[in-house]
Short mmCIF file of C-alpha atoms in Angstrom, two decimals:
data_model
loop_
_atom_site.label_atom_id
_atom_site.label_comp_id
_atom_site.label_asym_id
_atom_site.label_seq_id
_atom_site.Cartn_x
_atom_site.Cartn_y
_atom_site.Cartn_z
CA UNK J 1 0.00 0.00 0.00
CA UNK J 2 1.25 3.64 -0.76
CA UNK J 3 1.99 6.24 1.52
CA UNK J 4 -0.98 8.29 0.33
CA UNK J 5 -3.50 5.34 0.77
CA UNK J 6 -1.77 4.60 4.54
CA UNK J 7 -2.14 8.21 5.17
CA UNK J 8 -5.97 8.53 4.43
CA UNK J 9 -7.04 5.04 5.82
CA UNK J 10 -4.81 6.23 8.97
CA UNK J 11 -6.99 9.69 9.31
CA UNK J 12 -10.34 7.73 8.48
CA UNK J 13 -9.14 5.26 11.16
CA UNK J 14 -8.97 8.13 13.71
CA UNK J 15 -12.51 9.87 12.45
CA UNK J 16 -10.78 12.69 11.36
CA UNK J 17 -11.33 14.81 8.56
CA UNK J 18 -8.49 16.45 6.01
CA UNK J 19 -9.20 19.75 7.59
CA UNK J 20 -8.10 18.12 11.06
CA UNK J 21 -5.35 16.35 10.03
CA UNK J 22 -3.87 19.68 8.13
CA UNK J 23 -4.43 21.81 11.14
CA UNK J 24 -2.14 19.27 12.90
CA UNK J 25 0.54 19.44 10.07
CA UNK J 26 0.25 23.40 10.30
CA UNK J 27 -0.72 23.38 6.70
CA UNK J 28 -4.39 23.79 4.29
CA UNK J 29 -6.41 21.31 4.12
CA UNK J 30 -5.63 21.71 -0.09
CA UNK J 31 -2.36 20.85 0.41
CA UNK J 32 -2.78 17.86 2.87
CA UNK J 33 -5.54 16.55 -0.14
CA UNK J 34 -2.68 16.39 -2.86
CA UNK J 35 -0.61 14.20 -0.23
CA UNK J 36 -3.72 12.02 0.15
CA UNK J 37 -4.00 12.01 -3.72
CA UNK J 38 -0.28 11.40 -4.21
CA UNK J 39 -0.05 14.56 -6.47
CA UNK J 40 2.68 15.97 -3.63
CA UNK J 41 5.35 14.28 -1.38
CA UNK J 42 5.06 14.39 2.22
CA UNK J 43 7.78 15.82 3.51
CA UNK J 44 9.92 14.06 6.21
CA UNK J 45 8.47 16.45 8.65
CA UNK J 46 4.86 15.74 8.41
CA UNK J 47 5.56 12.18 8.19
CA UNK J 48 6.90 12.48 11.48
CA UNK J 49 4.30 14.42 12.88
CA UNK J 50 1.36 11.61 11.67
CA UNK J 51 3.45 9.07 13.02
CA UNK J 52 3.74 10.70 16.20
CA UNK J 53 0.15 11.61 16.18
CA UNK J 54 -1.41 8.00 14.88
CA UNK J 55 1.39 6.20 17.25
CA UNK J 56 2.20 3.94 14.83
CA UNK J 57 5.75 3.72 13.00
CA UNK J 58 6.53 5.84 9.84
CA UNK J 59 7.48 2.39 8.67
CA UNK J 60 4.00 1.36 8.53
CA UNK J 61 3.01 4.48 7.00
CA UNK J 62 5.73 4.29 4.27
CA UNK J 63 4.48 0.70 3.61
CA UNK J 64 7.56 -0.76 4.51
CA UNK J 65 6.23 -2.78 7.23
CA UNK J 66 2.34 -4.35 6.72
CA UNK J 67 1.67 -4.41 10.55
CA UNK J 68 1.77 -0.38 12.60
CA UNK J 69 3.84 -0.99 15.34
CA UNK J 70 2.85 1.26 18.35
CA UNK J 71 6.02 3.61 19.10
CA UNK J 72 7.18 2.99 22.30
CA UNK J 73 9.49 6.14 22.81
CA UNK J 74 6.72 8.80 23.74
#
C-alpha cells in the first residue's frame, strides 16, 4: 500500500477529517488533499508528525512494514 492510501485510511481510522489532520501538520487542508491524492510528497516532517500523532511507525506508513507498530518512545 502507498503512503498516500496509509495516510488517508490512517486519518479515516482516527474519524478525522483532512481539515483536522492539516491543522495538525500546520498546513491547508488543499495541500494535505494532494498528499492524500499522491499529487505531492510528504515531507519528512509531516511524516513524522502523523506518526507521532497515529502512534504507529513511519514504517507502517511508508508501507515498509504491513503491521503499525505502536512507538514505544513517547
Amino acid at each position: 500500500m502507498k503512503l498516500s492510501q496509509r495516510i488517508r485510511a490512517m486519518r479515516e481510522d482516527h474519524d478525522l477529517t483532512q481539515t483536522d489532520i492539516a491543522k495538525i501538520l500546520n498546513t491547508s487542508q488543499t495541500v494535505y488533499s494532494r498528499y492524500e491524492r499522491d499529487e505531492r510528497t510528504l515531507p519528512t516532517e509531516m511524516l513524522y508528525t502523523l506518526a507521532q500523532y497515529c502512534n504507529v511507525s513511519a514504517d507502517y506508513l511508508l508501507g515498509l512494514i504491513d503491521e503499525p507498530r505502536k512507538l514505544t518512545n513517547r
